[in-house]
Coordinates of C-alpha atoms in Angstrom, one line a residue:
M1 CA 100.3 87.9 119.1
P2 CA 99.2 91.3 117.8
A3 CA 99.4 94.2 120.3
R4 CA 96.3 95.6 121.8
I5 CA 94.6 98.4 119.9
V6 CA 92.9 101.2 121.9
V7 CA 90.6 103.6 120.1
F8 CA 90.1 106.9 121.9
G9 CA 87.1 108.9 120.8
A10 CA 85.4 105.7 119.8
T11 CA 81.8 107.0 120.0
G12 CA 82.4 110.0 117.7
Y13 CA 81.7 110.0 114.0
T14 CA 85.2 109.0 112.8
G15 CA 86.0 106.9 115.9
R16 CA 82.9 104.7 115.6
A17 CA 83.4 104.2 111.9
A18 CA 87.1 103.3 112.5
V19 CA 86.1 100.8 115.2
E20 CA 83.6 99.2 112.8
A21 CA 86.3 98.9 110.2
L22 CA 88.6 97.3 112.7
V23 CA 86.0 94.8 113.7
D24 CA 85.3 94.1 110.0
R25 CA 89.0 93.3 109.5
G26 CA 89.0 90.9 112.4
A27 CA 90.4 93.1 115.2
R28 CA 89.0 93.4 118.7
P29 CA 89.9 96.9 119.8
V30 CA 89.3 98.5 123.2
V31 CA 86.8 101.3 122.7
A32 CA 87.3 104.4 124.9
G33 CA 85.6 107.7 125.4
R34 CA 84.4 110.0 128.0
S35 CA 80.8 108.6 128.3
R36 CA 80.7 105.3 130.1
E37 CA 77.1 104.7 128.8
K38 CA 78.1 105.3 125.2
V39 CA 81.3 103.2 125.1
E40 CA 79.7 100.3 126.9
A41 CA 76.7 100.4 124.4
L42 CA 79.1 100.5 121.4
A43 CA 81.2 97.7 122.9
A44 CA 78.1 95.5 123.3
E45 CA 76.7 96.3 119.9
L46 CA 80.0 95.3 118.2
G47 CA 80.2 91.9 119.8
G48 CA 81.3 92.4 123.4
L49 CA 84.5 94.5 122.9
D50 CA 86.4 95.7 126.0
S51 CA 85.7 99.3 126.9
A52 CA 87.2 102.1 129.0
V53 CA 86.4 105.6 130.1
A54 CA 88.8 108.5 129.6
D55 CA 88.3 112.3 129.2
V56 CA 90.8 114.3 127.1
A57 CA 90.5 117.1 129.6
S58 CA 92.2 114.7 132.1
A59 CA 95.6 113.7 130.7
A60 CA 95.9 111.1 133.5
S61 CA 92.8 109.3 132.5
V62 CA 94.1 109.0 128.9
R63 CA 97.4 107.7 130.2
A64 CA 95.6 105.1 132.2
L65 CA 94.2 103.6 129.0
L66 CA 97.6 102.5 127.8
E67 CA 100.2 99.8 128.5
A68 CA 103.7 99.5 126.9
G69 CA 103.4 98.0 123.4
D70 CA 99.8 99.1 122.8
V71 CA 98.6 100.9 119.7
L72 CA 96.7 104.1 120.5
L73 CA 94.3 105.3 117.7
T74 CA 92.9 108.7 118.6
T75 CA 90.2 110.6 116.7
V76 CA 89.5 113.3 119.3
G77 CA 89.7 116.7 117.8
P78 CA 90.2 119.6 117.2
F79 CA 93.7 118.3 117.7
N80 CA 95.3 121.7 118.3
R81 CA 93.1 121.9 121.4
W82 CA 92.7 118.3 122.5
G83 CA 95.5 116.3 120.8
P84 CA 98.4 116.8 123.2
A85 CA 97.0 114.7 126.0
A86 CA 96.8 111.6 123.8
A87 CA 100.2 112.2 122.2
E88 CA 101.8 112.7 125.6
A89 CA 100.1 109.6 127.0
A90 CA 101.4 107.4 124.1
I91 CA 105.0 108.6 124.6
D92 CA 104.8 108.1 128.4
A93 CA 103.3 104.6 128.1
G94 CA 105.6 103.4 125.2
A95 CA 102.6 102.9 122.9
H96 CA 102.6 103.4 119.2
Y97 CA 100.4 106.4 118.2
I98 CA 98.1 107.0 115.2
D99 CA 95.7 110.0 114.8
S100 CA 93.1 111.3 112.3
T101 CA 94.0 115.0 112.3
G102 CA 94.3 117.2 109.2
E103 CA 95.3 120.3 111.2
P104 CA 98.7 121.8 110.0
G105 CA 99.6 123.1 113.4
F106 CA 99.2 119.7 115.1
I107 CA 101.0 117.9 112.3
R108 CA 104.0 120.1 112.7
R109 CA 103.9 119.7 116.4
V110 CA 104.0 115.9 116.1
F111 CA 107.0 116.0 113.7
E112 CA 109.0 118.7 115.5
E113 CA 108.1 118.4 119.2
Y114 CA 106.8 114.9 119.9
G115 CA 108.8 113.0 117.2
P116 CA 112.2 113.3 118.9
R117 CA 110.7 112.2 122.2
A118 CA 108.9 109.3 120.6
E119 CA 112.2 108.2 119.0
R120 CA 113.9 108.2 122.4
A121 CA 110.9 106.2 123.7
G122 CA 111.2 103.7 120.9
I123 CA 107.6 104.2 119.5
G124 CA 106.3 105.2 116.2
M125 CA 103.9 108.2 115.7
L126 CA 101.7 108.4 112.6
T127 CA 99.9 111.7 112.4
A128 CA 97.2 112.7 109.8
F129 CA 96.7 109.0 108.9
G130 CA 93.6 109.3 106.8
Y131 CA 92.5 111.0 103.6
D132 CA 94.5 113.9 105.1
Y133 CA 97.3 112.9 104.2
V134 CA 98.1 109.3 103.4
P135 CA 97.1 109.1 99.7
G136 CA 99.4 112.0 98.8
N137 CA 102.3 110.5 100.6
L138 CA 101.9 107.3 98.6
A139 CA 101.4 109.1 95.3
G140 CA 104.3 111.3 96.1
A141 CA 106.6 108.4 97.1
L142 CA 105.7 106.5 93.9
A143 CA 106.3 109.6 91.7
L144 CA 109.6 110.3 93.4
R145 CA 110.7 106.7 92.9
D146 CA 109.9 106.9 89.2
A147 CA 111.5 110.3 88.8
G148 CA 114.9 109.3 90.1
E149 CA 117.8 111.5 91.3
R150 CA 116.9 114.5 89.1
V151 CA 113.8 115.3 91.1
A152 CA 113.7 118.7 92.7
R153 CA 110.0 119.4 93.3
V154 CA 106.8 117.4 93.8
D155 CA 103.2 118.8 93.7
I156 CA 100.4 116.9 95.3
G157 CA 96.7 117.5 94.8
Y158 CA 93.5 116.2 96.5
F159 CA 90.4 116.4 94.4
V160 CA 86.8 115.1 94.3
S161 CA 84.2 114.3 91.8
G162 CA 80.4 114.1 92.3
R163 CA 78.4 116.2 94.8
P164 CA 75.5 115.0 97.0
S165 CA 72.5 117.2 97.7
E166 CA 73.3 119.6 100.6
P167 CA 71.2 119.4 103.8
A168 CA 69.1 122.4 104.8
G169 CA 71.0 124.7 107.1
A170 CA 74.5 123.5 106.0
S171 CA 77.2 125.9 106.8
P172 CA 78.9 127.8 104.0
I173 CA 82.2 126.0 104.5
A174 CA 80.3 122.6 104.5
K175 CA 78.6 123.6 101.3
L176 CA 81.9 124.5 99.7
A177 CA 83.3 121.2 100.7
G178 CA 80.2 119.2 99.6
G179 CA 82.5 117.0 97.5
M180 CA 83.5 115.2 100.6
G181 CA 79.9 114.2 101.0
G182 CA 79.4 116.9 103.7
M183 CA 81.4 117.7 106.8
S184 CA 81.4 116.1 110.2
G185 CA 81.4 118.4 113.2
G186 CA 85.0 117.5 113.9
T187 CA 86.1 118.4 110.4
L188 CA 84.3 121.7 110.5
A189 CA 85.9 122.5 113.9
S190 CA 89.4 121.6 112.5
T191 CA 88.8 123.7 109.4
L192 CA 87.9 126.7 111.4
G193 CA 90.8 126.1 113.8
A194 CA 93.3 125.9 110.9
M195 CA 92.2 129.4 109.8
A196 CA 93.4 130.7 113.1
D197 CA 96.8 129.1 113.1
S198 CA 99.8 129.4 110.9
S199 CA 100.6 126.7 108.4
F200 CA 103.7 125.6 106.6
S201 CA 105.3 124.4 103.4
F202 CA 108.6 122.8 102.3
R203 CA 110.5 125.3 100.1
G204 CA 114.2 125.8 99.5
G205 CA 114.9 122.5 101.1
K206 CA 113.4 123.4 104.5
I207 CA 110.1 123.8 106.4
V208 CA 108.9 127.4 106.2
T209 CA 105.9 129.0 108.0
E210 CA 103.1 130.4 105.9
R211 CA 99.3 130.7 106.1
T212 CA 96.8 128.2 104.8
A213 CA 95.8 129.0 101.2
K214 CA 98.7 131.3 100.6
R215 CA 98.9 129.9 97.1
V216 CA 96.4 128.4 94.6
G217 CA 98.0 125.7 92.5
A218 CA 96.8 123.5 89.7
L219 CA 97.5 120.0 88.5
V220 CA 96.2 118.4 85.2
L221 CA 94.2 115.2 85.6
C222 CA 92.8 113.4 82.6
G223 CA 93.4 116.5 80.5
K224 CA 91.5 118.8 82.9
R225 CA 93.2 121.5 84.9
R226 CA 92.2 121.2 88.6
Q227 CA 92.8 124.0 91.2
G228 CA 93.5 123.7 94.9
I229 CA 94.6 125.8 97.9
S230 CA 97.9 125.3 99.5
V231 CA 97.9 123.4 102.8
G232 CA 100.4 122.2 105.4
A233 CA 100.5 118.4 105.2
S234 CA 102.6 115.5 106.4
E235 CA 104.0 115.2 102.9
H236 CA 106.2 118.3 103.6
F237 CA 108.0 116.5 106.4
A238 CA 107.9 112.9 105.1
L239 CA 108.6 113.0 101.4
P240 CA 112.0 114.8 101.6
R241 CA 113.2 111.8 103.6
L242 CA 112.7 109.7 100.5
A243 CA 114.5 112.0 98.1
P244 CA 117.5 113.9 99.5
N245 CA 117.6 116.1 96.3
L246 CA 114.0 117.3 96.8
R247 CA 113.9 121.1 97.3
E248 CA 110.1 121.8 97.2
V249 CA 106.9 120.1 98.2
N250 CA 103.5 121.6 97.5
A251 CA 100.2 120.1 98.7
Y252 CA 97.0 121.4 97.4
L253 CA 93.4 120.8 98.6
G254 CA 91.1 120.8 95.7
W255 CA 87.7 120.3 97.5
F256 CA 86.6 123.8 96.5
G257 CA 87.3 123.6 92.7
S258 CA 86.7 126.9 90.9
L259 CA 86.0 128.5 94.3
S260 CA 89.6 128.0 95.4
R261 CA 90.4 131.8 94.9
V262 CA 87.4 132.6 97.1
V263 CA 88.6 130.3 99.8
Q264 CA 92.1 131.8 99.5
A265 CA 90.7 135.3 100.0
T266 CA 88.7 134.1 103.0
A267 CA 91.7 132.5 104.5
A268 CA 93.7 135.7 104.0
F269 CA 91.0 137.7 105.8
N270 CA 90.9 135.2 108.7
G271 CA 94.6 135.4 108.9
G272 CA 94.3 139.1 109.4
V273 CA 91.6 138.7 112.0
A274 CA 93.8 136.2 113.9
A275 CA 96.7 138.7 113.9
L276 CA 94.6 141.3 115.8
P277 CA 94.7 141.4 119.6
G278 CA 92.4 138.7 120.8
G279 CA 91.6 137.6 117.2
R280 CA 93.3 134.2 117.3
G281 CA 91.6 133.4 120.6
A282 CA 88.2 134.4 119.2
M283 CA 88.6 132.2 116.2
R284 CA 89.7 129.3 118.3
A285 CA 86.7 129.8 120.5
L286 CA 84.5 129.6 117.3
A287 CA 86.2 126.3 116.4
G288 CA 85.6 125.0 119.9
R289 CA 81.9 125.8 119.6
A290 CA 81.8 123.9 116.3
S291 CA 83.4 120.8 117.8
G292 CA 81.8 117.7 119.1
S293 CA 80.4 114.4 117.8
T294 CA 77.8 116.0 115.7
G295 CA 77.8 113.3 113.0
G296 CA 78.9 113.5 109.4
P297 CA 77.9 112.5 105.9
S298 CA 75.9 109.3 105.6
L299 CA 76.9 106.2 103.7
Q300 CA 74.6 107.3 100.9
A301 CA 76.1 110.8 100.7
R302 CA 79.6 109.4 100.7
A303 CA 78.7 107.0 97.9
Q304 CA 77.8 109.9 95.6
T305 CA 81.4 111.2 95.7
R306 CA 84.8 109.9 94.6
S307 CA 88.4 110.9 95.3
Q308 CA 91.4 111.5 93.1
V309 CA 94.9 112.2 94.4
A310 CA 97.7 113.1 92.1
A311 CA 101.5 113.7 92.5
V312 CA 103.7 115.2 89.8
A313 CA 107.5 115.2 90.1
Y314 CA 109.6 117.8 88.4
D315 CA 113.3 118.5 87.8
D316 CA 114.8 121.9 88.7
A317 CA 113.9 123.3 85.3
G318 CA 110.2 122.5 85.8
K319 CA 110.2 119.5 83.4
T320 CA 107.8 116.8 84.4
L321 CA 109.6 113.6 85.3
A322 CA 106.8 111.4 86.7
T323 CA 103.1 111.4 87.6
T324 CA 101.1 109.1 89.8
T325 CA 97.3 109.2 90.3
L326 CA 95.1 107.4 92.8
A327 CA 91.4 107.2 92.5
G328 CA 88.5 105.6 94.4
V329 CA 86.2 106.1 97.3
N330 CA 85.0 109.2 99.2
G331 CA 87.6 110.7 101.6
Y332 CA 85.7 109.8 104.8
T333 CA 85.2 106.2 103.7
F334 CA 88.9 106.0 102.9
T335 CA 89.9 107.5 106.3
F336 CA 87.9 105.0 108.3
E337 CA 89.5 102.0 106.5
M338 CA 93.0 103.5 106.5
L339 CA 92.9 104.1 110.2
A340 CA 91.9 100.5 110.7
W341 CA 94.5 99.2 108.4
G342 CA 97.3 101.3 110.0
A343 CA 96.3 100.3 113.6
I344 CA 96.3 96.6 112.7
A345 CA 99.6 96.8 110.7
A346 CA 101.2 98.6 113.7
S347 CA 99.9 96.0 116.1
E348 CA 101.4 93.2 114.0
G349 CA 104.8 94.8 114.1
D350 CA 104.9 96.2 110.5
L351 CA 105.8 99.7 111.6
K352 CA 109.5 100.5 110.8
G353 CA 111.5 102.7 113.1
A354 CA 110.6 105.1 115.8
G355 CA 109.7 108.8 116.1
A356 CA 107.3 110.8 113.9
L357 CA 107.0 108.7 110.8
G358 CA 105.6 109.4 107.4
P359 CA 103.3 106.7 106.0
A360 CA 105.9 105.6 103.4
D361 CA 109.0 105.5 105.6
G362 CA 106.8 104.0 108.4
F363 CA 105.6 101.0 106.5
G364 CA 107.6 101.0 103.3
V365 CA 106.2 102.2 99.9
D366 CA 105.0 98.8 98.7
R367 CA 103.4 97.8 102.0
L368 CA 101.7 101.2 102.2
R369 CA 100.3 100.7 98.6
E370 CA 98.7 97.5 99.8
G371 CA 97.1 99.4 102.7
V372 CA 95.9 102.3 100.6
E373 CA 94.4 100.1 97.9
S374 CA 92.7 97.9 100.6
A375 CA 91.1 101.2 101.9
G376 CA 89.7 102.0 98.5
L377 CA 92.1 104.2 96.6
V378 CA 93.8 102.4 93.7
V379 CA 96.9 103.5 91.8
Q380 CA 95.9 104.2 88.2

């Protein structure tokens, strides 16, 4: 019998969509959030699901949601601020853990801090299990497999095509990221928060600290050179496990296209502000004011954009050994479906091992490909 799935943050933009995707796939998750009225209404609307109340500000209430063997899917962000309660609860309860973060600081914390504890507890933790950063993990794993033992470096890029009309009053960041179909309040808060925190990369065979957008890189897709800013991603931790000879992993976010240099300069400025006395706290406070279940791009807006994710593997002389490209649905649409697939697969016992797991070592490359393609991104 599949394990119980608990969705924390179920009434937010991403949480609700993930619950709907779970129900569409035949699951009966427990919906949980801080508003009893909202979770009970959602549970009734989706066919009489079980519901529960918990507030991320009360770690004890989050822990009370869980039993040993459960799968906790949490979408409550910004994760640098609110994520620890759910992560701690899962470890304490002995429940598998999945989250929707894209924040480098929290990704690193899961792998370096929570991962060893989760391994001792015998549970799996899957962080950043959506468009940020499952597709790149799959593309990278496939490229590494094709490249063989000579591989020394892999570059991964996330790109979009199409652009919906922008709503009046959209923030500058949301306008720049219009290729995602707009930004939810949670994504905007996470983006602002990431600018206040250090990021990381995998260079010289180890994780190194660096700021977000330290570098602008480019990959060639369909004969066109596409730019992106460097970001700290789960690929930096997960892909070296698959290729012991790998010395460098680069992940580039290409939402901003030709404006990547502008975003790089903005990130450098924000990094300087964060370094000032009180600057980091002020930026985190700004992120906090942007947070909340403020909605996100509509189905119609998401339908106007498409995603491409590519991975290129190189030898130590910079010669291309293998390239893998995925293409398909908007990143938000993919995230909702991927979270649902991952939670169901974990509940059915498909998760391999314990600790902080990458998508490929957690499910195996071929099983992961099945999940990614079912969520709307297909290997080309």
